[in-house]
Short mmCIF file of C-alpha atoms in Angstrom, two decimals:
data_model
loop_
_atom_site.label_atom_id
_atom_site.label_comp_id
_atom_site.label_asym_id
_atom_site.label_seq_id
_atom_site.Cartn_x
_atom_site.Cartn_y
_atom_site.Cartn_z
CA UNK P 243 -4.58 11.92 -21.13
CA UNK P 244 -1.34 10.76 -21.10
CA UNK P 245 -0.11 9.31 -17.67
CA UNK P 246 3.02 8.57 -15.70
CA UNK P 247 3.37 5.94 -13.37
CA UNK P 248 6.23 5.91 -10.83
CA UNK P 249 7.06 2.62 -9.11
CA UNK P 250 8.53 -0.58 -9.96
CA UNK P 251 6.06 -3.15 -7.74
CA UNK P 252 2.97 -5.20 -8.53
CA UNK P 253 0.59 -2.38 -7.35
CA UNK P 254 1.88 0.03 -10.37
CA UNK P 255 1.18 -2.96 -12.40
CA UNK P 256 -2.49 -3.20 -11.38
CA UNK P 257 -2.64 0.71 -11.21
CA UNK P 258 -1.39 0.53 -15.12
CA UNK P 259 -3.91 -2.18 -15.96
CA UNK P 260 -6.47 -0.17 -14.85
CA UNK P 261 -5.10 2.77 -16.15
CA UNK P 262 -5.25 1.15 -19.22
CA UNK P 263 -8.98 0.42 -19.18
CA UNK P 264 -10.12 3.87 -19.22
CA UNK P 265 -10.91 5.41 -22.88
CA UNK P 266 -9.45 8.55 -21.51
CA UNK P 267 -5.44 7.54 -21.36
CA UNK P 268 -4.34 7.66 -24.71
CA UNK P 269 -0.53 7.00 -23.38
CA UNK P 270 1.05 5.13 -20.20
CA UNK P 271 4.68 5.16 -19.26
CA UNK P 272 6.11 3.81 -16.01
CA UNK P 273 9.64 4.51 -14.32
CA UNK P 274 11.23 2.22 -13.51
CA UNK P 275 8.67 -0.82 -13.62
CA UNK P 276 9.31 -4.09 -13.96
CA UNK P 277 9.16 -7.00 -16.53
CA UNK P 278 5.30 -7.20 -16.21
CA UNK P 279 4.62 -3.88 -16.50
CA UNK P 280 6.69 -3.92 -19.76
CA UNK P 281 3.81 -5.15 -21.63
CA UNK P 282 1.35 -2.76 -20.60
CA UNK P 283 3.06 0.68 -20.27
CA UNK P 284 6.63 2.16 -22.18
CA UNK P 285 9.76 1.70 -19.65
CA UNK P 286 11.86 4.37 -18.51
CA UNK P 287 14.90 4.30 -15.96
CA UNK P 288 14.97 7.17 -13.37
CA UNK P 289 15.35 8.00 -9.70
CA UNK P 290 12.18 7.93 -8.27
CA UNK P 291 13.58 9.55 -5.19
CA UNK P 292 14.92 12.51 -7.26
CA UNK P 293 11.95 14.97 -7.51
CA UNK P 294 13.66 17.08 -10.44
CA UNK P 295 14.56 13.53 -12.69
CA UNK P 296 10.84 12.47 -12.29
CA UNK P 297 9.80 16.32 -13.49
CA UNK P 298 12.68 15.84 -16.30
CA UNK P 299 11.10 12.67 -17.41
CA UNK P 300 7.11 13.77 -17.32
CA UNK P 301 7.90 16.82 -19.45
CA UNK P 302 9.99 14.61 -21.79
CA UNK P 303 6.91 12.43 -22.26
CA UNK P 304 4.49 15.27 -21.98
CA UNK P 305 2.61 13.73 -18.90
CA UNK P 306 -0.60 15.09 -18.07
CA UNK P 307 -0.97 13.22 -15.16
CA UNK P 308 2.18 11.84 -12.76
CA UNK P 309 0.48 8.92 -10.07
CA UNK P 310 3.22 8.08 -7.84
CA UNK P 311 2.99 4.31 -6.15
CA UNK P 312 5.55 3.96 -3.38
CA UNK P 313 5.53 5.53 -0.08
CA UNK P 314 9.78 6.84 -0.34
CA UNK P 315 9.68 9.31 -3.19
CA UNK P 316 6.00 10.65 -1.52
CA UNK P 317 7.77 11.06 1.82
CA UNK P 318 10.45 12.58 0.37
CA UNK P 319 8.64 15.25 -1.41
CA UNK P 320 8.48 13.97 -4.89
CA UNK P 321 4.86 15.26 -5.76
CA UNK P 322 5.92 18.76 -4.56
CA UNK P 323 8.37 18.98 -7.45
CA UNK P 324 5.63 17.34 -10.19
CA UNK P 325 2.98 20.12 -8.91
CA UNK P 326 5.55 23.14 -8.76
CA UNK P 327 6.69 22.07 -12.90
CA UNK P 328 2.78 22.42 -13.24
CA UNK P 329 1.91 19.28 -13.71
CA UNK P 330 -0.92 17.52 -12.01
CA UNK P 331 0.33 15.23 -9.53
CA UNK P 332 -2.05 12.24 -7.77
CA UNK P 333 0.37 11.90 -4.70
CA UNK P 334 0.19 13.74 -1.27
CA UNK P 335 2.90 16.44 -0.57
CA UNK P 336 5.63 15.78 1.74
CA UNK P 337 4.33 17.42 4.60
CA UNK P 338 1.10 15.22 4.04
CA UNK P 339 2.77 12.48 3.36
CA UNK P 340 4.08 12.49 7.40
CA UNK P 341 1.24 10.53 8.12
CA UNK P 342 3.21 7.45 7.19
CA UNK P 343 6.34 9.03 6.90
CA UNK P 344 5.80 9.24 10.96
CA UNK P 345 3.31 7.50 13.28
CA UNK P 346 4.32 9.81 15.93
CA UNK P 347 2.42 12.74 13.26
CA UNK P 348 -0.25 10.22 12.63
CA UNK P 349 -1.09 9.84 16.10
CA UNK P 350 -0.35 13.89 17.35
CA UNK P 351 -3.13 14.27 14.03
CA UNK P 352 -5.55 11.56 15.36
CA UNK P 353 -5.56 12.79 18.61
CA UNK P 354 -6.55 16.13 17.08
CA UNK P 355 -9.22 14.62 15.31
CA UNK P 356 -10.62 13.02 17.82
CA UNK P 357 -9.55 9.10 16.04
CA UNK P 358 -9.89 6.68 18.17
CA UNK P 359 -6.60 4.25 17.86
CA UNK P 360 -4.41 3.01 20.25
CA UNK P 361 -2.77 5.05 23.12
CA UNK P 362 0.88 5.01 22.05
CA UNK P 363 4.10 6.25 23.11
CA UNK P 364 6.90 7.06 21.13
CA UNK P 365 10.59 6.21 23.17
CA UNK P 366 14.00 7.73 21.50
CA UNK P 367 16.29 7.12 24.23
CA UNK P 368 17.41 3.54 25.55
CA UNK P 369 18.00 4.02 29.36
CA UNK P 370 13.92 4.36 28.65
CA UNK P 371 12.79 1.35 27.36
CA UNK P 372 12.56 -1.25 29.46
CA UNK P 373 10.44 1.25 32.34
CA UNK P 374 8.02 2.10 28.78
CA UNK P 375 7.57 -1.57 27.62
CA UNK P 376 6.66 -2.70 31.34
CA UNK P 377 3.39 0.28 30.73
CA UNK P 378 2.45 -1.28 27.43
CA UNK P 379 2.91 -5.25 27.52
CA UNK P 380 0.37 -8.00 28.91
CA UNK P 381 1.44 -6.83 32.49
CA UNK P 382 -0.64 -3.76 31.80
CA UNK P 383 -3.65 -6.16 31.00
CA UNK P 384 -2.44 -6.32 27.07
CA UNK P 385 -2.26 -9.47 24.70
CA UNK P 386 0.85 -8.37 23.62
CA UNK P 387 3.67 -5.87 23.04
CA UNK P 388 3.01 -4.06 19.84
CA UNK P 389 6.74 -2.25 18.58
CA UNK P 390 6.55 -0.34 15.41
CA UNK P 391 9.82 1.42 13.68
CA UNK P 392 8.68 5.31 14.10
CA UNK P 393 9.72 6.09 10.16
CA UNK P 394 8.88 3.83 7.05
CA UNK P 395 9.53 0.05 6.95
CA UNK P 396 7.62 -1.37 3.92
CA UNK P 397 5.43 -3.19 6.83
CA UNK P 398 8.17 -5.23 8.52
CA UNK P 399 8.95 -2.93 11.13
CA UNK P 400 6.58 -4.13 13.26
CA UNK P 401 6.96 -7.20 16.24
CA UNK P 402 3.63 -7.62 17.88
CA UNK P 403 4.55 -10.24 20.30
CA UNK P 404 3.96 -11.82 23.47
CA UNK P 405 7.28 -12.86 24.86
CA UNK P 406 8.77 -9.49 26.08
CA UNK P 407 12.56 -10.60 25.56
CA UNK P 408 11.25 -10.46 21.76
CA UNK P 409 9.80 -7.39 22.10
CA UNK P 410 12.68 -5.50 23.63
CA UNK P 411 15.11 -6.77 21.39
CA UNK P 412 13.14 -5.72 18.69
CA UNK P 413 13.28 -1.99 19.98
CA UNK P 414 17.14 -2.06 20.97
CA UNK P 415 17.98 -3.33 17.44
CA UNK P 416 15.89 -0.07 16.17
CA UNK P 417 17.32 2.12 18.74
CA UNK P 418 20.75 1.29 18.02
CA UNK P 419 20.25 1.87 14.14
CA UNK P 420 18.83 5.24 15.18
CA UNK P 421 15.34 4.82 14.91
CA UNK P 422 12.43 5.92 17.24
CA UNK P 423 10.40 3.41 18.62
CA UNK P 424 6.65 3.79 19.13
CA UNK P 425 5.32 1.13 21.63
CA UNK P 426 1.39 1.16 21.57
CA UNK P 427 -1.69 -0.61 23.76
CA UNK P 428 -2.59 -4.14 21.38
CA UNK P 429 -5.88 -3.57 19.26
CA UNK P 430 -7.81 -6.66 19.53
CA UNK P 431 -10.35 -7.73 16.62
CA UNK P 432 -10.29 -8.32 13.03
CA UNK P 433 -8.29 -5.79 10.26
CA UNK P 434 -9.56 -3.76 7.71
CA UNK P 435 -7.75 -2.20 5.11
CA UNK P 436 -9.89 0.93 3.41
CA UNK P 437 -8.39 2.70 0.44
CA UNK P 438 -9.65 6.23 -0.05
CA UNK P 439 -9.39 8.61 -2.39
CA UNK P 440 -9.27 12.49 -1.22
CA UNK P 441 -9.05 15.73 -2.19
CA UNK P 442 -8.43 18.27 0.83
CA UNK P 443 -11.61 17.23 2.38
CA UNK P 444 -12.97 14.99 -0.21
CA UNK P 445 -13.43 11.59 0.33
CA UNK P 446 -14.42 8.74 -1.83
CA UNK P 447 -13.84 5.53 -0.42
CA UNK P 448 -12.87 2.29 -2.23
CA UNK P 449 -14.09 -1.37 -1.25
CA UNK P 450 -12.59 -3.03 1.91
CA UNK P 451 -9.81 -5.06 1.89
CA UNK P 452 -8.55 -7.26 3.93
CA UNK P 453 -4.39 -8.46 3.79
CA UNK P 454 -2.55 -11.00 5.42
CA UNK P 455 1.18 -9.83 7.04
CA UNK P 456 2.51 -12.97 8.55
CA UNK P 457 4.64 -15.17 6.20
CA UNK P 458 2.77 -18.35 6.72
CA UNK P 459 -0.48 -19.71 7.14
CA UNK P 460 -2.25 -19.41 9.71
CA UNK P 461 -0.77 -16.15 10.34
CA UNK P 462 2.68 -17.61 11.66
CA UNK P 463 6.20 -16.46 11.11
CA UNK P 464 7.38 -13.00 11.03
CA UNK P 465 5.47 -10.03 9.49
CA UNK P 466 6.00 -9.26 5.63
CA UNK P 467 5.01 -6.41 3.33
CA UNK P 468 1.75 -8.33 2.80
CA UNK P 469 1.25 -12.40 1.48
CA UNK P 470 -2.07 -11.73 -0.15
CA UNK P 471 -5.49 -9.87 0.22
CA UNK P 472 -8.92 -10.44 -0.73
CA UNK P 473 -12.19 -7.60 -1.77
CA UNK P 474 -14.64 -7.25 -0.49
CA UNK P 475 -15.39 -8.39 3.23
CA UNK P 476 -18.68 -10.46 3.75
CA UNK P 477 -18.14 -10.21 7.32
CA UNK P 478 -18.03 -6.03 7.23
CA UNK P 479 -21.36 -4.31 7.65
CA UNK P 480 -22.11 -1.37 5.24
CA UNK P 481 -22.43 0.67 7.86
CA UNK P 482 -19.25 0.25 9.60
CA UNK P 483 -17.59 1.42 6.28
CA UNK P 484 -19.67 4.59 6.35
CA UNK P 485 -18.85 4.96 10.26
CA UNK P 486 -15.21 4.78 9.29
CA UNK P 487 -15.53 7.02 6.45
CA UNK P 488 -17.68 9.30 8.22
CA UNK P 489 -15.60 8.93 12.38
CA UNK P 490 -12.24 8.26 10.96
CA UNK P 491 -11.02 9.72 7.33
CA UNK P 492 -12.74 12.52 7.15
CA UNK P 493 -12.05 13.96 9.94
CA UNK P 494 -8.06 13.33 9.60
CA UNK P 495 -8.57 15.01 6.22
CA UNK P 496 -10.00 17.79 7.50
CA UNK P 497 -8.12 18.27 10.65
CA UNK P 498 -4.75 17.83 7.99
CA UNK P 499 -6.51 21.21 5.71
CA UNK P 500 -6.30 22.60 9.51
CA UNK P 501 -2.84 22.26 9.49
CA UNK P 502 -2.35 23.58 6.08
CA UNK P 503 -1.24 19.62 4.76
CA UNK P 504 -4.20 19.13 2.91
CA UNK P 505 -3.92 15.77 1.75
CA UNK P 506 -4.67 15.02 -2.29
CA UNK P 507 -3.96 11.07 -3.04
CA UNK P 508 -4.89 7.49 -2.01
CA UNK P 509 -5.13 7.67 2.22
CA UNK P 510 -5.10 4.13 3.24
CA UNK P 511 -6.85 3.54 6.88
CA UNK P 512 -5.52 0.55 8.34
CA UNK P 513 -8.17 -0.24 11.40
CA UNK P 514 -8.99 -2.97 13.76
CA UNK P 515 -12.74 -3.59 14.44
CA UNK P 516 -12.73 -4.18 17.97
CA UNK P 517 -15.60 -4.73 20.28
CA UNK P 518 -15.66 -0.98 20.76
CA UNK P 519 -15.84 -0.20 17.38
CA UNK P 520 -13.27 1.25 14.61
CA UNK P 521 -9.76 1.58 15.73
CA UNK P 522 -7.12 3.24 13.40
CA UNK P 523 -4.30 1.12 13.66
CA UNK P 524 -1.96 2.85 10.87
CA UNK P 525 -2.08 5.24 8.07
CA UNK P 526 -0.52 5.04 4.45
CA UNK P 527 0.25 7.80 2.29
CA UNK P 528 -0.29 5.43 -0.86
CA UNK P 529 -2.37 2.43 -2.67
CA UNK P 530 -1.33 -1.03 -0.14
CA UNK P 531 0.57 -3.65 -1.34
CA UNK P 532 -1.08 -6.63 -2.65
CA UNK P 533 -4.62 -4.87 -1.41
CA UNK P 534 -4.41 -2.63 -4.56
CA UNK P 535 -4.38 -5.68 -6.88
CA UNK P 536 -7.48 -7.09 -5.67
CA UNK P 537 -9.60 -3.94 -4.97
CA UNK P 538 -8.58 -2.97 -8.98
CA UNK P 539 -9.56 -6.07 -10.09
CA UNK P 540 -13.29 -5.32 -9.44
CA UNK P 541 -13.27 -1.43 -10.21
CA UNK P 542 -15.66 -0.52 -12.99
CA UNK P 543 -14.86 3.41 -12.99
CA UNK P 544 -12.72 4.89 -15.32
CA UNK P 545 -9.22 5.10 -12.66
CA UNK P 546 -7.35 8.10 -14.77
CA UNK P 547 -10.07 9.85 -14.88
CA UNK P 548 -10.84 9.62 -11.16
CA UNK P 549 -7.06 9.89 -10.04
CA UNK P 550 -6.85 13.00 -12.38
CA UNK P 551 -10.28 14.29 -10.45
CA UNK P 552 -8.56 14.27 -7.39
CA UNK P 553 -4.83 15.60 -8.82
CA UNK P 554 -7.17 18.49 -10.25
CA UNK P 555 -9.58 19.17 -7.20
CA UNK P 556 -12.41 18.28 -8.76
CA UNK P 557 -13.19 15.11 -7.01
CA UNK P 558 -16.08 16.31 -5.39
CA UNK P 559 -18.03 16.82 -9.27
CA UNK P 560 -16.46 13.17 -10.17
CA UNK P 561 -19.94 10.56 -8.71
CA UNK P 562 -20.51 7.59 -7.06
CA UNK P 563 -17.74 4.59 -8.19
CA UNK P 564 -19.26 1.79 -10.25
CA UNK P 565 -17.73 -1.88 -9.11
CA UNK P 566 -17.82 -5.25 -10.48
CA UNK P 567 -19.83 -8.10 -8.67
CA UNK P 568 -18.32 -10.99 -6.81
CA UNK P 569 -14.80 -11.03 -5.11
CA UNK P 570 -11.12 -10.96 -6.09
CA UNK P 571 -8.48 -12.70 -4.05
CA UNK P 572 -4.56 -11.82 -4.59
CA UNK P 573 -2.00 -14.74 -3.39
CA UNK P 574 1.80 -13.42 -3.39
CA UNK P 575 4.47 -15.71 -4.36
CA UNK P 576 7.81 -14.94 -2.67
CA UNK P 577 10.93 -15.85 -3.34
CA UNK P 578 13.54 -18.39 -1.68
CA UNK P 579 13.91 -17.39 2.45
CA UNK P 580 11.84 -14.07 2.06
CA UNK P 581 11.23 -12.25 4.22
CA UNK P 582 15.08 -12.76 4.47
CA UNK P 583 17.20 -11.93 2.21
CA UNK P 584 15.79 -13.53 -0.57
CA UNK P 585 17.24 -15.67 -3.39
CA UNK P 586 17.73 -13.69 -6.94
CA UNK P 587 17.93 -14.40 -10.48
CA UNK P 588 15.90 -17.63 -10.33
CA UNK P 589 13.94 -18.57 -14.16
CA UNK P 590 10.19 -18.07 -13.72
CA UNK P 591 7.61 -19.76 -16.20
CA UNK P 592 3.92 -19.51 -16.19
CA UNK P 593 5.03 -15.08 -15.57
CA UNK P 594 2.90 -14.25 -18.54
CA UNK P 595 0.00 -15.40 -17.91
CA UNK P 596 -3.91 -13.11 -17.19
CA UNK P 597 -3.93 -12.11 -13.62
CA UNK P 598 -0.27 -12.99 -12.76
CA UNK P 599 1.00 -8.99 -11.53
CA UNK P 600 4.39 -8.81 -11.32
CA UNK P 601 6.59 -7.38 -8.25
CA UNK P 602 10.00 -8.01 -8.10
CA UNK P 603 10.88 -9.53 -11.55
CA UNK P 604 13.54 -8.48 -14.33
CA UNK P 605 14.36 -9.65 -17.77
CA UNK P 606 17.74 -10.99 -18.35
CA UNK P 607 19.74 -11.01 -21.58
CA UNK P 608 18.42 -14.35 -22.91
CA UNK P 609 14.51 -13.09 -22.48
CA UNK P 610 13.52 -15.11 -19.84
CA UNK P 611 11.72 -13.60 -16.56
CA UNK P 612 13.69 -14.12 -13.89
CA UNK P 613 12.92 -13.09 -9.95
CA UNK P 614 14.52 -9.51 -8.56
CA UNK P 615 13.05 -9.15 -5.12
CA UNK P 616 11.17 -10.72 -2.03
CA UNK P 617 8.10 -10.74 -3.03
CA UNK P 618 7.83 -11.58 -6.80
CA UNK P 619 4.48 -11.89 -8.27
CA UNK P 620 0.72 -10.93 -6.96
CA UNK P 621 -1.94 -13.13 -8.65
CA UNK P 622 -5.12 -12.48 -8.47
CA UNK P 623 -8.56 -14.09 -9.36
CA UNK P 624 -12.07 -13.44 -9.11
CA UNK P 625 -15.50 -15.03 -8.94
CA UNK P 626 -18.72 -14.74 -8.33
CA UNK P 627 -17.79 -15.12 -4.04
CA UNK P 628 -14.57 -15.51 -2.42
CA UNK P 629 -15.02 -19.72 -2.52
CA UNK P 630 -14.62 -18.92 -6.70
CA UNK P 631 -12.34 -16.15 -6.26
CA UNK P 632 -10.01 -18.44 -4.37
CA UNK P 633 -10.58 -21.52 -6.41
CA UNK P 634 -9.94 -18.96 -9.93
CA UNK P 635 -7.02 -17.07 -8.28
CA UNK P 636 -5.06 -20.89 -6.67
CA UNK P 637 -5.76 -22.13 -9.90
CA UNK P 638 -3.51 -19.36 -11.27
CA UNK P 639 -0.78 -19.97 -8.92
CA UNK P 640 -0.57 -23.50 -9.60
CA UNK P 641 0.88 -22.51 -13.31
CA UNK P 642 3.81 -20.61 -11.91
CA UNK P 643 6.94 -22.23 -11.60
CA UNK P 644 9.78 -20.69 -9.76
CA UNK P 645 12.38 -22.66 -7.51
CA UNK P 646 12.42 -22.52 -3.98
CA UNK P 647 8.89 -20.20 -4.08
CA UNK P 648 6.58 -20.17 -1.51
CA UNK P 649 3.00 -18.41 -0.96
CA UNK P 650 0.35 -18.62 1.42
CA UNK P 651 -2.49 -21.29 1.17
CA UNK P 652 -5.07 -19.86 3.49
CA UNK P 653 -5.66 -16.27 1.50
CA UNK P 654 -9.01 -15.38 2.11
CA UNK P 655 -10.17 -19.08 3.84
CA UNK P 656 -11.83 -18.07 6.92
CA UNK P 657 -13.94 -15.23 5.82
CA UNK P 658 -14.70 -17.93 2.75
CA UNK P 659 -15.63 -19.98 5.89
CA UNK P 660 -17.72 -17.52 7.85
CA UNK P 661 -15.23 -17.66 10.37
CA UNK P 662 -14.61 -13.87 11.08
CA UNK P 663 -17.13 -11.99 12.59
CA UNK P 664 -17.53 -8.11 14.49
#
């Protein structure tokens, strides 16, 4: 089987590193990747927002299976144009892929379902604001004002705050760039992050994850497109996976085949388990970013084969998924002032190393691995619990060198702790 990857971030790194373990994929390419994924898969330069480029390149290479990583080219409709050139496709079409593409679908699809998440409302129009956040902010017996950017924001378009001058400010500045704002009730309780993969009304769930947003430790600072994750979640019951799996996915899959979306691909539930139980608090269209490179650290199943299962609706026939013991923890390092704009073209050493994924790196002229984007490498350790997961994966980050870097310290510490609980 010879695969294409599309994507240029640390999660099509660990997707081709997995890839790469199954006997089944004789060939992997990836467009555009990065300097990482260099070693593991042959580079190609394309548009990954152009549907017909992507089918251009796949027939060049004579791809038998096209996994597409980011959210954009999904939301845009890239998969349609891999499946109508007749080539198997592990992405969600675009009209499935609204339910990241627009939380206002997400939740008009929940409600349907009968999801339980939080009551939301979505406000287009200015003059409207300031009545809407008075329903939804710590007046109305909430923690906080929760303000989400109604389209795609790579996870920073969302302010959950409890100083409402911050909140409204955050909506004007997204109504006056066009944007809808959704303003929804605060879901109290710890988050889960649960990868699964579907096919129409198919489910097969991965482990639990659990990823930290804020920039610093302690969960300070503004939001991010995720500082780290760790798999699985010591604190989780079995059973509340199943309930989710069970209450929550499969009935958005099946109320999507309702609507004539069926959704084939990775559908990420982002939840909060409050004290009433499963909450959805997003969806994703994709594998999460740096969630993916934990959760693929410990996957024993053969990934093409099961991504092709699903591209090929045959998921159903494909068996229970085989894991590794213990835990994996992934730590992001982030450049200078991210998630500002962040500094560029800095020298990184220690790149090269097992379990350092690469994100937003490039190779200049002279060879050396130099940094290209916010976030810049994911790394990732494991162990036989999350205190040796942590120790393996900090050990790791200690070897990297880039200037002005900075990372989390606390990935992972208080579930290490037993300090999370349902």
């Amino acid at each position: 089987m010879r695969v294409l990857v599309i994507g240029s971030g640390a999660r099509e790194h660990a997707l081709l590193l997995a890839l790469a373990r199954d006997p089944q994929v004789s060939a992997l390419a990836v467009a555009p990747g990065n300097a990482g994924t260099a070693t593991v898969a042959e580079q190609h330069d394309v548009d990954i927002t152009d549907g017909a480029a992507v089918v251009a390149l796949a027939r060049r290479l004579e791809s038998d299976l096209v996994v597409i990583g980011p959210e954009v080219p999904l939301v845009l409709g890239v998969a349609d144009a891999v499946r109508a050139a007749g080539i198997a496709c592990f992405g969600p079409s675009r009209d499935a892929a609204r339910i990241e593409g627009s939380k206002a679908f997400a939740k008009d699809v929940m409600t349907a379902a009968g999801v339980r998440t939080a009551t939301s409302e979505v406000v287009d129009n200015p003059a409207h604001l300031d009545a809407a956040l008075n329903r939804f902010g710590p007046p109305a017996g909430q923690r906080a004002w929760v303000v989400k950017d109604d389209g795609l924001a790579a996870g920073k378009g969302v302010v959950v705050t409890a100083d409402r001058d911050a909140a409204r400010s955050h909506a004007a500045e997204l109504l006056e760039e066009g944007h809808p704002v959704l303003l929804e009730s605060f879901l109290d309780g710890p988050e889960v992050s649960l990868f699964c993969v579907v096919d129409g009304e198919t489910v097969v769930p991965l482990l639990p994850a659990q990823d930290f947003k804020r920039v610093g430790d302690g969960d300070a600072g503004p939001n991010t497109g995720g500082m780290g994750a760790y798999t699985p979640l010591p604190w989780l019951p079995a059973e509340t996976v199943t309930a989710i799996v069970e209450g929550v996915v499969k009935p958005v899959a099946a109320e999507m085949v309702r609507r004539g979306c069926g959704f084939t691909g990775l559908l990420y539930a982002g939840l909060a388990i409050t004290s009433a139980g499963p909450a959805v608090v997003e969806f994703n269209c994709r594998f999460g970013d740096p969630e993916t490179q934990a959760v693929l650290a410990l996957l024993e199943s053969p990934l093409g084969q099961l991504l092709n299962a699903a591209a090929t609706g045959t998921l159903a026939d494909f068996g229970a998924l085989r894991w590794h013991p213990g835990s994996a923890v992934a730590v992001v390092i982030a450049a200078e002032n991210y998630p500002g704009r962040p500094r560029l073209g800095d020298a990184i050493t220690g790149a090269g190393a097992d379990g350092v994924l690469h994100a937003g790196t490039a190779r200049r002229d002279d060879g050396a691995i130099v940094s290209a984007g916010g976030r810049v490498l994911a790394v990732v350790g494991t162990g036989a619990d999350l205190a040796a997961a942590r120790t393996d994966a900090y050990r790791r980050v200690a070897g990297i060198k880039l200037a002005g870097s900075h990372h989390r310290s606390d990935i992972a510490l208080a579930a290490e702790r037993g300090q999370i609980s349902v």
